[in-house]
Coordinates of C-alpha atoms in Angstrom, one line a residue:
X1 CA -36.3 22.7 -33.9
X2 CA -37.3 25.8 -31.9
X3 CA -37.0 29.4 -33.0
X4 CA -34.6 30.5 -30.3
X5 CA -32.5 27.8 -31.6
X6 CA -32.5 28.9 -35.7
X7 CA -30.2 31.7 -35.5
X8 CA -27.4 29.3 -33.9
X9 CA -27.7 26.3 -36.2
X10 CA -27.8 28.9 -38.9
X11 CA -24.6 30.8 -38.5
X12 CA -23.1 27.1 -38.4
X13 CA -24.3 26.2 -42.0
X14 CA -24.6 29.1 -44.1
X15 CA -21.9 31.7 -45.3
X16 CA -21.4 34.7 -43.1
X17 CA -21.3 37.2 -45.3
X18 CA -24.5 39.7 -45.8
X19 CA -25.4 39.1 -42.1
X20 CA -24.4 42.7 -41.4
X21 CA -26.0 44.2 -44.3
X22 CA -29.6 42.4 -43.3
X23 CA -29.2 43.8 -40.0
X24 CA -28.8 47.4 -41.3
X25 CA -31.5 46.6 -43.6
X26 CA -33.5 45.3 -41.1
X27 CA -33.4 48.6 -39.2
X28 CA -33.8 50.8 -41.9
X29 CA -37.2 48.7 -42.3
X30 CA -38.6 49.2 -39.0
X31 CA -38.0 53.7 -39.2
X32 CA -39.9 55.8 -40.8
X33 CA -39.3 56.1 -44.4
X34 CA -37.8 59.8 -44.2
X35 CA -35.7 58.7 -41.0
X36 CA -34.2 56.2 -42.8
X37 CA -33.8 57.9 -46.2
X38 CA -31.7 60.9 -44.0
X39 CA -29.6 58.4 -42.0
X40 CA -28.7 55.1 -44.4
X41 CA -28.4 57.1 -48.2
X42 CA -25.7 54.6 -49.0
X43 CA -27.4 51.6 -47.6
X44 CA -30.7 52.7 -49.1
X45 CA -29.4 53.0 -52.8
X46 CA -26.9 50.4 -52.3
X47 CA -30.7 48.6 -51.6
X48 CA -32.4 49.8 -54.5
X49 CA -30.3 48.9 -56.9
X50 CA -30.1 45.2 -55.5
X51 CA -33.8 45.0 -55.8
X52 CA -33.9 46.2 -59.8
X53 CA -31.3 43.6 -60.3
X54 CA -33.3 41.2 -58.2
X55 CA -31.6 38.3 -59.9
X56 CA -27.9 38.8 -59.7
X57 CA -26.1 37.3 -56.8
X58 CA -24.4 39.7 -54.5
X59 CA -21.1 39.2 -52.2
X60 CA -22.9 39.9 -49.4
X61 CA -25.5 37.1 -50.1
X62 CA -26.2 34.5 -47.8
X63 CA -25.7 31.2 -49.2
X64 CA -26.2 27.7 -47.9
X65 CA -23.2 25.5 -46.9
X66 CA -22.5 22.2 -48.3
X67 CA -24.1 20.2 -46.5
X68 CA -27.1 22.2 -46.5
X69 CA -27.2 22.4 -50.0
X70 CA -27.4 18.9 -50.7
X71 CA -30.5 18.9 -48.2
X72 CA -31.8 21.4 -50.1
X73 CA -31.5 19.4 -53.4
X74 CA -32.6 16.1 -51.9
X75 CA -36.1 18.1 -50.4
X76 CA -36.8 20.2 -53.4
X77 CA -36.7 17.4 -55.4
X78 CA -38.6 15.3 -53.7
X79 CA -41.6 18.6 -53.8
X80 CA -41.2 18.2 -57.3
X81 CA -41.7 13.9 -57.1
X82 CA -45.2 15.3 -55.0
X83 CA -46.5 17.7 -57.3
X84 CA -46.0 15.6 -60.2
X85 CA -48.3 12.7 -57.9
X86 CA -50.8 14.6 -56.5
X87 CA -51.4 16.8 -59.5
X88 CA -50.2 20.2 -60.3
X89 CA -53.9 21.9 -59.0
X90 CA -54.2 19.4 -55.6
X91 CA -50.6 20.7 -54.5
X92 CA -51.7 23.8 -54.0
X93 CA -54.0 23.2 -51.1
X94 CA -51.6 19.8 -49.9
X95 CA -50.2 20.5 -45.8
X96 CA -47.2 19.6 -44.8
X97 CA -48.6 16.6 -42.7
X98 CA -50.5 15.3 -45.7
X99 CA -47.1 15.7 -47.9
X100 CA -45.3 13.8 -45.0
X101 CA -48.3 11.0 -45.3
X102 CA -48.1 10.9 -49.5
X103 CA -44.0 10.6 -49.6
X104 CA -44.3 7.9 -46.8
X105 CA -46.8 5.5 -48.7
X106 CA -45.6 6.3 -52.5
X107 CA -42.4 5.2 -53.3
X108 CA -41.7 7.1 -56.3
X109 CA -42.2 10.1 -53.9
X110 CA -39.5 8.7 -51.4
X111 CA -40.1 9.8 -47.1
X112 CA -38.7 12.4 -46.0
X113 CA -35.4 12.3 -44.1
X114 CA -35.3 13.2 -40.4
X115 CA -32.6 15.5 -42.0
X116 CA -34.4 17.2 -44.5
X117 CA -37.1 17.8 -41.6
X118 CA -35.0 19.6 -39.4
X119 CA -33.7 21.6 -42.4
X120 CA -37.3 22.1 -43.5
X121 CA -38.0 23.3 -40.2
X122 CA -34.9 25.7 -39.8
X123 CA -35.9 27.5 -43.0
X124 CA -39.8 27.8 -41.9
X125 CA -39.1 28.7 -38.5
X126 CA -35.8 30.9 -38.8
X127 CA -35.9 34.7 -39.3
X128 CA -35.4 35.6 -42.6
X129 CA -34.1 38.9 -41.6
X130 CA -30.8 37.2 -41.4
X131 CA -30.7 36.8 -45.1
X132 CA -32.7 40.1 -46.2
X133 CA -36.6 39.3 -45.8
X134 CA -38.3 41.6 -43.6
X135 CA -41.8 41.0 -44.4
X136 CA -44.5 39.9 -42.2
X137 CA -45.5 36.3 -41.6
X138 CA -49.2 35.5 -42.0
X139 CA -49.0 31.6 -41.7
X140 CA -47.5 30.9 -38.2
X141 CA -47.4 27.1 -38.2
X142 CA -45.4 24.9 -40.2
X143 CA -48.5 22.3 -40.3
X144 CA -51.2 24.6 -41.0
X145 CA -54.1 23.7 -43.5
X146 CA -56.0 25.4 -46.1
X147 CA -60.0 23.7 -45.8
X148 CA -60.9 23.3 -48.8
X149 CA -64.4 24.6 -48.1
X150 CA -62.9 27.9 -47.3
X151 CA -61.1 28.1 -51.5
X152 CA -62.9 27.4 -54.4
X153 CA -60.9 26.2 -58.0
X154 CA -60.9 29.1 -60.8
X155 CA -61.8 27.5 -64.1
X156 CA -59.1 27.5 -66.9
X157 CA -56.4 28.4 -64.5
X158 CA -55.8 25.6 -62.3
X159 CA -55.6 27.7 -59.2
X160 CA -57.9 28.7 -56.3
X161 CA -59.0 31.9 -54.7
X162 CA -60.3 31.7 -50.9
X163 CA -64.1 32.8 -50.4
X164 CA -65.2 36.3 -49.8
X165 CA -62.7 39.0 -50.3
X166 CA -60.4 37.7 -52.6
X167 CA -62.6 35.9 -54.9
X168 CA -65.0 38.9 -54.7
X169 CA -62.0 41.1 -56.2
X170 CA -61.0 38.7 -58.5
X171 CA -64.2 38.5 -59.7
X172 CA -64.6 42.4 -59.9
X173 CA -61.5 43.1 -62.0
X174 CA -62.8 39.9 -64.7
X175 CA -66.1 41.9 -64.9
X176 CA -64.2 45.4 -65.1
X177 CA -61.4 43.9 -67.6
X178 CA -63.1 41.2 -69.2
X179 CA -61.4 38.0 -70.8
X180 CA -57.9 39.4 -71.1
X181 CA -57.1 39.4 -67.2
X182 CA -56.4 36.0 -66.1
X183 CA -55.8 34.5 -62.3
X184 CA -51.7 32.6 -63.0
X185 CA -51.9 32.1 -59.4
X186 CA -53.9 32.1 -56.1
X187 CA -53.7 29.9 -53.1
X188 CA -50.7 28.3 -51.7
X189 CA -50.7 26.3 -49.5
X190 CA -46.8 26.1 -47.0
X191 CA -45.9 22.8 -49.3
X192 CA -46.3 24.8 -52.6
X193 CA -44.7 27.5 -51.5
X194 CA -41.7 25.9 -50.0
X195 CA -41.3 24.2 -53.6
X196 CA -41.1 27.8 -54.8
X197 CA -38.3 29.2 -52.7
X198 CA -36.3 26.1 -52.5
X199 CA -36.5 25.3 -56.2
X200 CA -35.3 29.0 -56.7
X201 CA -32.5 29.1 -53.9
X202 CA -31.6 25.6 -55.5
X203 CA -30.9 27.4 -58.9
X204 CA -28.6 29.4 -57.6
X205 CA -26.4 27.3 -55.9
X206 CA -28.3 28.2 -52.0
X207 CA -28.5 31.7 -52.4
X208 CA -31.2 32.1 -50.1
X209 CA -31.0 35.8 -50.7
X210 CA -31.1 36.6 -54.0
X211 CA -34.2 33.9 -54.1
X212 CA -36.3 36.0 -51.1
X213 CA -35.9 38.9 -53.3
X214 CA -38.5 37.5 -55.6
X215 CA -40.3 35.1 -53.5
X216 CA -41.2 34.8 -49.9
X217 CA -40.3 31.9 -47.7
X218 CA -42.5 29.9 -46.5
X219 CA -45.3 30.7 -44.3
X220 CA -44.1 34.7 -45.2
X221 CA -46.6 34.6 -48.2
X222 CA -49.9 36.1 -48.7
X223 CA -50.9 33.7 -50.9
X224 CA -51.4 31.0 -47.8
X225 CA -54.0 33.9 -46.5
X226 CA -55.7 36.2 -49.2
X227 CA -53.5 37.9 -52.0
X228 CA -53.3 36.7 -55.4
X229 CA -51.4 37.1 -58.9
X230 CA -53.3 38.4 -62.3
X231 CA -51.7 38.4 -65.7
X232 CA -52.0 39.4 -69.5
X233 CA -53.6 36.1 -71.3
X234 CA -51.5 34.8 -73.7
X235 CA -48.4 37.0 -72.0
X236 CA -47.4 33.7 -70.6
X237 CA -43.9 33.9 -68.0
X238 CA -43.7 37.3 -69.0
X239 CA -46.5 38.5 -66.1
X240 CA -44.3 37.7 -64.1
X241 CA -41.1 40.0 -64.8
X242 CA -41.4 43.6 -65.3
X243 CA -43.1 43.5 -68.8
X244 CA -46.0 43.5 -67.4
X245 CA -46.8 47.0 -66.7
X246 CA -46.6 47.5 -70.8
X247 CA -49.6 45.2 -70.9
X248 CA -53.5 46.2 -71.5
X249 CA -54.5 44.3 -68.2
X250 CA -51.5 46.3 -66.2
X251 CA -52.7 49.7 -67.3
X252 CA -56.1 48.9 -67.1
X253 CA -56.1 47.7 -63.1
X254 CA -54.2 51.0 -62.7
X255 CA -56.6 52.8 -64.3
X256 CA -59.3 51.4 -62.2
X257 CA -57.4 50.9 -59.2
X258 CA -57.3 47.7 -58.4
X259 CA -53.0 47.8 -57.8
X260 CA -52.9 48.2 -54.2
X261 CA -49.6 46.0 -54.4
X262 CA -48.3 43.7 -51.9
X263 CA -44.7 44.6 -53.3
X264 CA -44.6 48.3 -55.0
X265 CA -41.8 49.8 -55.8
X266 CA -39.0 50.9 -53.5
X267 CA -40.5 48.8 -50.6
X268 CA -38.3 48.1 -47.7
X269 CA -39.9 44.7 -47.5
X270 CA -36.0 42.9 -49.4
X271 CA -38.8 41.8 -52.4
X272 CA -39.0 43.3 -55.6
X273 CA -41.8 45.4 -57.2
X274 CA -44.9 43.1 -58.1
X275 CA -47.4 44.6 -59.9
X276 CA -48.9 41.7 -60.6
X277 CA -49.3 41.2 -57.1
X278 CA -52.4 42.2 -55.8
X279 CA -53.2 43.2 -52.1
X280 CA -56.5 41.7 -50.6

């Protein structure tokens, strides 16, 4: 399906409301921060206060239809039959034409649908703006690969860090924090982080929404190009919700500077603050 085309198909198969609001939103994004602050007050703390309760559903959500839905059932759960055959580790680095190739020739995984590829594709390629994302996409292609030369697997964590800048950090905040910092997660590739988003907008009955407030769509992540997560060992789920800035490792990174974050606080990016989340 081609991009011009998303928009159209999209306004077909989801529910209209919140497509106003994103639009406002989507302006407010692209002025300058005191511009915006002067002009949209309402909008702005109207925005705020969806992003602190990241997780609630709002009326002006954009939700998936029917129809939709179901796709979106039948393809997350058919990420999950592929993770749980490649391995947990391998799926972070799998493409999209090598998860094509692995559903076609394992049963258990099941082939995709020529339905669930057009949805698949409608999702990658449409503009999330229409549904409140307004970050930046780093990964352009739908099919594009992460060579494994170019990553390298972090041991004890089951996750990778690409060569040069990112490992290089990552290894400078282990030296500068020692054995309490640990990586929870590093490279995705557009496979793993489609599982992500859908498994999340799944949750919550298609709110595609309230699931890009806490995770980008695919091919919008940093994790396909650089960035990479940190956590408190032993904090387990927890480094992943706002606890985390009571921890050791939180306060320590600070200290040293290491949270040039992706996601602060009171970005006009429709994500939540990450401060786990760290910028390469």
């Amino acid at each position: 399906m081609k991009r011009r085309d998303f928009l159209k198909t999209l306004s077909t198969s989801i529910i209209a409301g919140g497509i106003v609001p994103a639009k406002v939103l989507a302006e407010i994004a692209r002025k300058p921060p005191d511009a915006a602050l002067k002009k949209y007050d309402n909008h702005i703390k109207d925005y705020l206060q969806k992003m602190q309760d990241f997780d609630t559903p709002r009326a002006e959500d954009v939700c998936l239809d029917r129809s939709d839905f179901l796709l979106l059932k039948s393809s997350t759960m058919r990420f999950k039959r592929l993770q749980r055959t490649v391995g947990y580790g391998h799926f972070h680095l799998l493409s999209f034409d090598g998860a094509v190739k692995i559903a076609r020739n394992y049963s258990r995984v099941g082939a995709f649908s020529s339905k669930e590829f057009d949805f698949l594709e409608k999702i990658f390629y449409g503009d999330p703006v229409v549904y409140g994302f307004f970050g930046e996409k780093p990964v352009k292609t739908l099919t594009d690969r992460i060579k494994k030369r170019a990553v390298v697997k972090i041991p004890h964590t089951g996750n990778y860090l690409y060569k040069g800048v990112p490992l290089e950090t990552y290894t400078k905040i282990k030296r500068d924090i020692g054995d309490q910092v640990i990586l929870t997660s590093g490279v995705r590739s557009v496979i793993k982080q489609f599982l992500l988003f859908l498994n999340k907008a799944y949750r919550n009955a298609g709110n595609l929404s309230l699931a890009s407030r806490s995770l980008a769509p695919p091919g919008y992540s940093y994790h396909g190009v650089s960035d990479f997560d940190v956590g408190q060992v032993g904090f387990g789920g927890a480094n992943f919700t706002g606890r985390f800035i009571n921890t050791k490792v939180y306060k320590k990174l600070k200290e040293l500077g290491y949270l040039r974050l992706r996601y602060p606080r009171a970005n006009l990016l429709g994500v939540r603050f990450e401060p786990w989340h760290i910028k390469v």
